[in-house]
Short mmCIF file of C-alpha atoms and ligand atoms in Angstrom, two decimals:
data_model
loop_
_atom_site.label_atom_id
_atom_site.label_comp_id
_atom_site.label_asym_id
_atom_site.label_seq_id
_atom_site.Cartn_x
_atom_site.Cartn_y
_atom_site.Cartn_z
CA MET A 1 -8.47 -21.03 -6.33
CA THR A 2 -9.76 -16.78 -5.63
CA THR A 3 -8.74 -13.59 -4.48
CA ALA A 4 -9.91 -12.25 -1.30
CA LEU A 5 -10.76 -9.04 -0.67
CA PHE A 6 -10.09 -7.78 3.06
CA THR A 7 -11.65 -4.37 4.76
CA HIS A 8 -13.84 -3.85 7.90
CA PRO A 9 -16.37 -1.49 9.06
CA ASP A 10 -13.96 0.38 11.54
CA CYS A 11 -12.71 1.87 9.23
CA ASP A 12 -15.14 4.55 8.79
CA LEU A 13 -14.29 5.55 12.45
CA HIS A 14 -11.38 7.38 10.74
CA ALA A 15 -13.09 9.86 9.88
CA GLU A 16 -10.60 13.18 8.73
CA PRO A 17 -11.82 16.85 9.41
CA PRO A 18 -14.96 17.92 6.43
CA GLY A 19 -12.78 18.97 2.96
CA HIS A 20 -10.12 16.74 3.61
CA PRO A 21 -9.54 14.25 0.93
CA GLU A 22 -8.25 11.31 2.74
CA GLN A 23 -12.21 10.59 3.96
CA VAL A 24 -14.93 8.06 4.41
CA ALA A 25 -16.28 7.85 0.97
CA ARG A 26 -12.87 6.48 -0.07
CA LEU A 27 -13.25 3.19 1.14
CA THR A 28 -17.44 3.88 0.15
CA ALA A 29 -16.52 4.33 -2.70
CA VAL A 30 -13.47 1.49 -3.45
CA SER A 31 -16.76 -0.97 -1.99
CA ARG A 32 -19.47 -0.30 -3.94
CA ALA A 33 -17.00 -0.74 -7.17
CA LEU A 34 -15.75 -4.19 -6.22
CA ALA A 35 -19.50 -5.14 -4.61
CA PRO A 36 -20.06 -7.08 -8.05
CA LEU A 37 -16.51 -9.32 -8.04
CA ASP A 38 -16.52 -12.81 -6.99
CA LEU A 39 -14.42 -12.96 -4.57
CA LEU A 40 -13.32 -14.11 -0.59
CA ARG A 41 -15.10 -11.62 1.84
CA LEU A 42 -13.15 -11.48 5.04
CA ASP A 43 -12.99 -8.65 7.97
CA ALA A 44 -9.73 -7.94 8.38
CA PRO A 45 -8.39 -8.65 11.94
CA LEU A 46 -6.30 -5.84 14.41
CA GLY A 47 -3.29 -6.27 14.54
CA ASP A 48 -0.90 -7.73 16.08
CA GLU A 49 0.98 -4.78 18.24
CA ALA A 50 4.06 -7.69 18.05
CA ASP A 51 3.71 -7.54 14.23
CA MET A 52 3.81 -3.39 14.47
CA LEU A 53 7.07 -3.29 17.19
CA ARG A 54 8.70 -5.31 14.16
CA CYS A 55 8.61 -1.89 12.37
CA HIS A 56 7.96 0.33 15.69
CA PRO A 57 9.11 1.58 18.00
CA ALA A 58 6.54 0.29 21.05
CA ALA A 59 6.92 4.21 22.27
CA TYR A 60 5.24 5.38 19.42
CA ILE A 61 2.87 2.89 19.06
CA ALA A 62 1.54 3.89 22.50
CA ARG A 63 2.10 7.54 21.00
CA VAL A 64 -0.22 7.50 18.75
CA LYS A 65 -2.62 5.58 20.96
CA ALA A 66 -2.17 8.83 23.34
CA ALA A 67 -3.21 11.29 20.47
CA VAL A 68 -6.80 9.89 20.46
CA PRO A 69 -9.60 11.97 21.34
CA ARG A 70 -13.07 12.03 22.78
CA GLN A 71 -14.67 14.48 20.77
CA ASN A 72 -12.96 15.59 17.24
CA TRP A 73 -10.04 15.06 16.41
CA ALA A 74 -5.78 15.33 16.72
CA SER A 75 -3.94 16.40 14.56
CA MET A 76 0.06 14.20 14.65
CA ASP A 77 1.36 17.13 12.50
CA GLY A 78 0.03 19.46 9.09
CA ASP A 79 -1.98 16.89 7.26
CA THR A 80 -2.86 13.95 9.51
CA TYR A 81 -5.06 13.81 11.84
CA LEU A 82 -7.72 11.77 14.33
CA ALA A 83 -10.96 11.00 15.53
CA PRO A 84 -11.47 8.94 17.93
CA GLY A 85 -11.95 5.80 16.26
CA SER A 86 -8.49 6.49 14.40
CA TYR A 87 -6.43 4.40 16.25
CA GLN A 88 -8.89 1.11 15.32
CA ALA A 89 -9.31 1.99 12.25
CA ALA A 90 -5.55 1.65 12.14
CA LEU A 91 -5.03 -1.70 13.60
CA ARG A 92 -8.03 -2.94 11.10
CA GLY A 93 -5.18 -1.56 8.18
CA VAL A 94 -1.94 -3.84 9.65
CA GLY A 95 -4.46 -6.80 10.59
CA GLY A 96 -6.21 -6.39 6.93
CA ALA A 97 -2.17 -6.83 5.29
CA CYS A 98 -0.70 -9.22 8.32
CA ALA A 99 -3.76 -11.88 7.55
CA ALA A 100 -3.73 -11.40 3.59
CA VAL A 101 0.18 -12.39 3.80
CA ASP A 102 -1.11 -15.55 5.85
CA LEU A 103 -4.23 -16.79 4.29
CA VAL A 104 -1.97 -15.81 0.88
CA LEU A 105 1.34 -17.69 2.07
CA SER A 106 -0.66 -20.94 3.21
CA GLY A 107 -2.06 -21.89 -0.17
CA ALA A 108 -5.72 -20.75 0.10
CA VAL A 109 -5.90 -17.93 -2.48
CA GLN A 110 -3.96 -16.00 -5.22
CA ASN A 111 -3.81 -13.55 -3.79
CA ALA A 112 -5.41 -10.80 -2.08
CA PHE A 113 -6.27 -7.23 -2.19
CA VAL A 114 -6.54 -5.42 1.28
CA ALA A 115 -8.78 -1.98 0.98
CA THR A 116 -8.23 0.01 4.45
CA ARG A 117 -7.59 2.91 5.91
CA PRO A 118 -5.76 6.01 6.57
CA PRO A 119 -3.25 3.88 3.93
CA GLY A 120 0.02 3.54 5.66
CA HIS A 121 3.08 4.47 2.90
CA HIS A 122 4.33 7.44 4.71
CA ALA A 123 4.32 5.86 8.47
CA GLU A 124 8.55 6.26 9.67
CA THR A 125 9.41 4.47 12.01
CA ALA A 126 8.16 6.94 14.42
CA THR A 127 6.83 10.00 12.80
CA ALA A 128 2.90 9.89 11.25
CA MET A 129 2.82 11.87 8.78
CA GLY A 130 0.20 11.89 4.94
CA PHE A 131 -2.34 11.31 6.17
CA CYS A 132 -0.75 7.10 7.13
CA LEU A 133 0.12 6.46 11.22
CA PHE A 134 0.96 2.73 10.88
CA GLY A 135 3.73 1.18 7.78
CA ASN A 136 0.83 -1.59 7.07
CA VAL A 137 2.23 -2.88 3.74
CA ALA A 138 5.91 -3.18 5.53
CA ILE A 139 5.05 -4.92 8.26
CA ALA A 140 2.98 -7.60 6.53
CA ALA A 141 6.37 -7.77 5.18
CA LYS A 142 8.47 -8.27 7.51
CA ARG A 143 5.99 -10.55 8.97
CA ALA A 144 6.57 -12.56 6.18
CA LEU A 145 9.85 -12.95 6.47
CA GLU A 146 9.71 -13.16 10.32
CA VAL A 147 6.62 -15.70 11.44
CA HIS A 148 6.15 -17.10 7.65
CA GLN A 149 10.63 -17.20 7.67
CA LEU A 150 10.63 -16.40 3.97
CA ALA A 151 14.50 -15.12 2.38
CA ARG A 152 12.72 -12.97 -0.10
CA VAL A 153 9.87 -10.69 -0.05
CA ALA A 154 9.47 -8.17 -2.92
CA ILE A 155 6.90 -3.74 -2.33
CA VAL A 156 6.55 -2.12 -5.93
CA ASP A 157 4.47 0.58 -4.70
CA PHE A 158 2.73 2.79 -7.01
CA ASP A 159 1.05 5.24 -5.09
CA VAL A 160 1.34 8.75 -7.39
CA HIS A 161 3.50 9.41 -3.81
CA HIS A 162 6.89 8.19 -2.66
CA GLY A 163 6.15 6.03 -0.61
CA ASN A 164 9.06 7.31 2.53
CA GLY A 165 7.75 5.78 5.67
CA THR A 166 8.39 2.12 2.97
CA GLN A 167 11.92 3.07 2.35
CA ASP A 168 12.30 4.34 5.61
CA LEU A 169 10.78 1.21 7.80
CA LEU A 170 13.26 -1.26 5.55
CA TRP A 171 16.45 0.90 5.41
CA ASN A 172 18.15 -2.37 6.87
CA GLU A 173 16.48 -4.78 5.52
CA ALA A 174 18.70 -7.20 2.75
CA ARG A 175 15.68 -9.86 2.64
CA CYS A 176 13.41 -6.72 0.97
CA LEU A 177 14.09 -5.50 -2.39
CA PHE A 178 11.23 -1.62 -2.44
CA ALA A 179 10.38 -0.45 -5.89
CA SER A 180 8.75 3.40 -5.57
CA SER A 181 6.93 5.11 -8.23
CA HIS A 182 6.27 8.45 -8.19
CA GLN A 183 5.68 12.08 -9.53
CA MET A 184 9.27 14.28 -8.47
CA PRO A 185 9.41 17.15 -7.26
CA LEU A 186 6.01 16.18 -4.67
CA TYR A 187 5.09 15.59 -0.97
CA PRO A 188 7.24 14.41 0.68
CA GLY A 189 9.80 15.32 -1.23
CA THR A 190 11.80 12.22 -0.98
CA GLY A 191 12.38 9.48 -3.37
CA SER A 192 15.15 10.05 -5.16
CA PRO A 193 17.45 7.46 -7.26
CA ASP A 194 20.79 8.16 -5.16
CA GLU A 195 18.05 6.81 -2.38
CA ARG A 196 19.66 2.76 -2.47
CA GLY A 197 18.79 1.58 1.20
CA ALA A 198 21.48 -0.29 3.28
CA HIS A 199 22.41 -3.23 0.40
CA GLY A 200 20.90 -1.48 -2.74
CA GLN A 201 17.96 -2.94 -2.54
CA ILE A 202 15.59 0.20 -2.38
CA ILE A 203 15.00 1.35 -5.73
CA ASN A 204 13.10 5.05 -6.53
CA ILE A 205 11.83 6.09 -10.21
CA PRO A 206 10.69 9.67 -10.38
CA LEU A 207 7.66 10.55 -12.58
CA ARG A 208 8.00 14.20 -14.11
CA SER A 209 4.64 16.58 -13.76
CA GLY A 210 2.42 15.50 -16.86
CA SER A 211 3.55 12.46 -18.42
CA GLY A 212 1.30 9.55 -18.87
CA GLY A 213 1.24 6.13 -18.79
CA ALA A 214 3.93 5.75 -21.63
CA GLU A 215 6.73 7.19 -19.46
CA MET A 216 5.54 5.22 -16.36
CA ARG A 217 5.75 2.00 -17.90
CA ALA A 218 8.29 2.01 -19.76
CA ALA A 219 9.85 2.78 -16.76
CA TYR A 220 8.94 0.27 -15.21
CA GLU A 221 9.79 -2.35 -18.15
CA ALA A 222 13.78 -0.82 -17.89
CA GLN A 223 14.55 -1.04 -14.52
CA VAL A 224 11.30 -2.10 -11.65
CA PHE A 225 9.85 -6.04 -13.75
CA PRO A 226 14.75 -7.04 -14.83
CA ALA A 227 15.12 -5.48 -10.82
CA LEU A 228 12.01 -7.96 -9.66
CA ALA A 229 12.48 -10.98 -12.54
CA ALA A 230 16.36 -10.81 -11.14
CA PHE A 231 15.91 -10.65 -7.00
CA SER A 232 12.51 -13.28 -7.47
CA PRO A 233 10.75 -12.70 -4.77
CA GLN A 234 8.23 -15.53 -2.73
CA LEU A 235 6.09 -13.05 -2.56
CA LEU A 236 5.18 -9.84 -3.86
CA LEU A 237 3.47 -7.08 -1.78
CA ILE A 238 1.92 -4.26 -4.07
CA SER A 239 1.26 -0.69 -2.19
CA ALA A 240 -1.49 0.65 -4.57
CA GLY A 241 -2.12 4.25 -4.87
CA PHE A 242 -4.58 5.72 -6.83
CA ASP A 243 -3.82 9.37 -7.35
CA ALA A 244 -1.14 9.18 -10.28
CA HIS A 245 -5.25 8.56 -12.42
CA GLN A 246 -5.23 11.71 -14.63
CA ALA A 247 -7.83 12.82 -12.19
CA ASP A 248 -6.24 12.82 -9.63
CA PRO A 249 -6.82 16.60 -7.20
CA LEU A 250 -3.68 15.97 -5.16
CA ALA A 251 -1.29 15.47 -8.19
CA GLY A 252 -0.21 15.31 -11.83
CA LEU A 253 0.74 12.55 -14.07
CA ASN A 254 -1.65 11.35 -16.94
CA TRP A 255 -2.59 7.75 -16.44
CA ALA A 256 -5.79 6.40 -17.24
CA THR A 257 -7.30 3.72 -16.01
CA ALA A 258 -5.76 1.35 -18.20
CA ASP A 259 -2.73 1.90 -17.20
CA PHE A 260 -3.76 0.00 -13.83
CA ALA A 261 -4.63 -3.33 -15.38
CA TRP A 262 -1.82 -3.05 -17.22
CA LEU A 263 0.40 -2.79 -14.50
CA THR A 264 -1.47 -5.73 -12.23
CA GLU A 265 -0.69 -7.75 -15.72
CA ARG A 266 2.69 -7.14 -15.62
CA LEU A 267 3.31 -7.57 -11.72
CA CYS A 268 1.40 -10.90 -11.76
CA ASP A 269 3.39 -11.67 -14.38
CA VAL A 270 6.39 -11.38 -12.85
CA ALA A 271 5.13 -13.23 -9.13
CA ASP A 272 3.91 -16.04 -11.89
CA LYS A 273 7.66 -16.36 -12.40
CA ALA A 274 9.08 -16.15 -9.01
CA CYS A 275 6.39 -16.96 -6.33
CA GLY A 276 3.63 -18.79 -8.39
CA GLY A 277 1.82 -16.10 -8.35
CA ARG A 278 1.16 -15.18 -4.72
CA VAL A 279 0.32 -11.32 -4.69
CA VAL A 280 -0.82 -9.46 -1.17
CA SER A 281 -1.65 -5.68 -2.22
CA CYS A 282 -3.04 -2.84 0.32
CA LEU A 283 -5.06 -0.18 -0.75
CA GLU A 284 -3.08 3.27 0.04
CA GLY A 285 -4.19 7.36 -1.92
CA GLY A 286 -6.36 8.14 -4.33
CA TYR A 287 -8.74 11.34 -3.44
CA ASP A 288 -10.59 11.47 -6.75
CA LEU A 289 -13.49 8.72 -5.92
CA ASP A 290 -15.20 7.99 -9.37
CA ALA A 291 -11.25 7.61 -11.04
CA LEU A 292 -10.15 5.56 -7.26
CA ALA A 293 -13.33 3.25 -7.15
CA ALA A 294 -13.02 2.70 -11.02
CA SER A 295 -8.49 2.29 -10.66
CA ALA A 296 -9.53 0.23 -7.66
CA ALA A 297 -11.39 -2.45 -9.97
CA ALA A 298 -9.79 -2.44 -12.72
CA HIS A 299 -6.67 -3.47 -10.86
CA VAL A 300 -8.75 -6.02 -8.39
CA GLY A 301 -10.21 -8.02 -11.24
CA VAL A 302 -6.58 -8.33 -12.85
CA LEU A 303 -5.38 -10.14 -9.30
CA LYS A 304 -9.44 -12.26 -9.53
CA GLU A 305 -8.83 -13.12 -13.17
CA ARG A 306 -5.44 -13.60 -12.39
CA ALA A 307 -7.16 -15.70 -9.77
CA HIS A 308 -8.53 -17.82 -11.84
CA GLY A 309 -5.38 -18.83 -14.49
CA GLY A 310 -2.55 -19.24 -11.44
ZN1 ZN B 1 -1.27 9.34 -2.44
#
């Protein structure tokens, strides 16, 4: 058993305006950092509209497609842009996440990492925001529930920003436990603990600015791991943003690279007990290129070790 890595060169077609933090160089840095690892490397396929329609209305998908410019950029909101190749890039994110779910559930690999951009966890039902167009991880969760007929899927989002989009897309989904840790206050402003979902299945863990790995570990030990164990998911999805790193320019948490490795180990422990170690992790944020590369390598390195061990 091994770890699959899904990515695609089309993701580089999503070129943001100069100076934008969500840049092509992010994926270049991640790919370079993962190059030494022995992984099953696969092209992320284009996403299916049928999968997207479980989370986004057809009119929204059409609106994003129609907004794609012939040249330069079109703006979806204050910080979310479309380049001529952005729709194609975004479909690789959807398709990569869904294909990773299919492959992990087939038993061919233990776990998978999906290295695509743009990220997805801020995209709401009919609103592109926060650099995100479509809710890749929520779409993948719905595919696991509807196509693979799973009864329980969990998502853990450790990006430094609240996963408001994933929360919105899965607000009414009793079969999906969603846990998000994030700096608060910070963009997008949501994610308070009293946002629980229609079935009490959402757990929001705000972390104060300046806090580090010790606070994160305590919060996960107290709130996330027990909830995951009780829920006993049949598949664990991760929204893996690396912008809680102390070097990240967009936020103020002080996680070290080793904290991402620790968290990955503990999430794999949960998955080992609950679902035979089945984990699909998808890249979200992370804007300091060196910290992003090191943290993603630490994260995927643990997935790879656990694939051997599992
Ligand atoms: Zn983020």
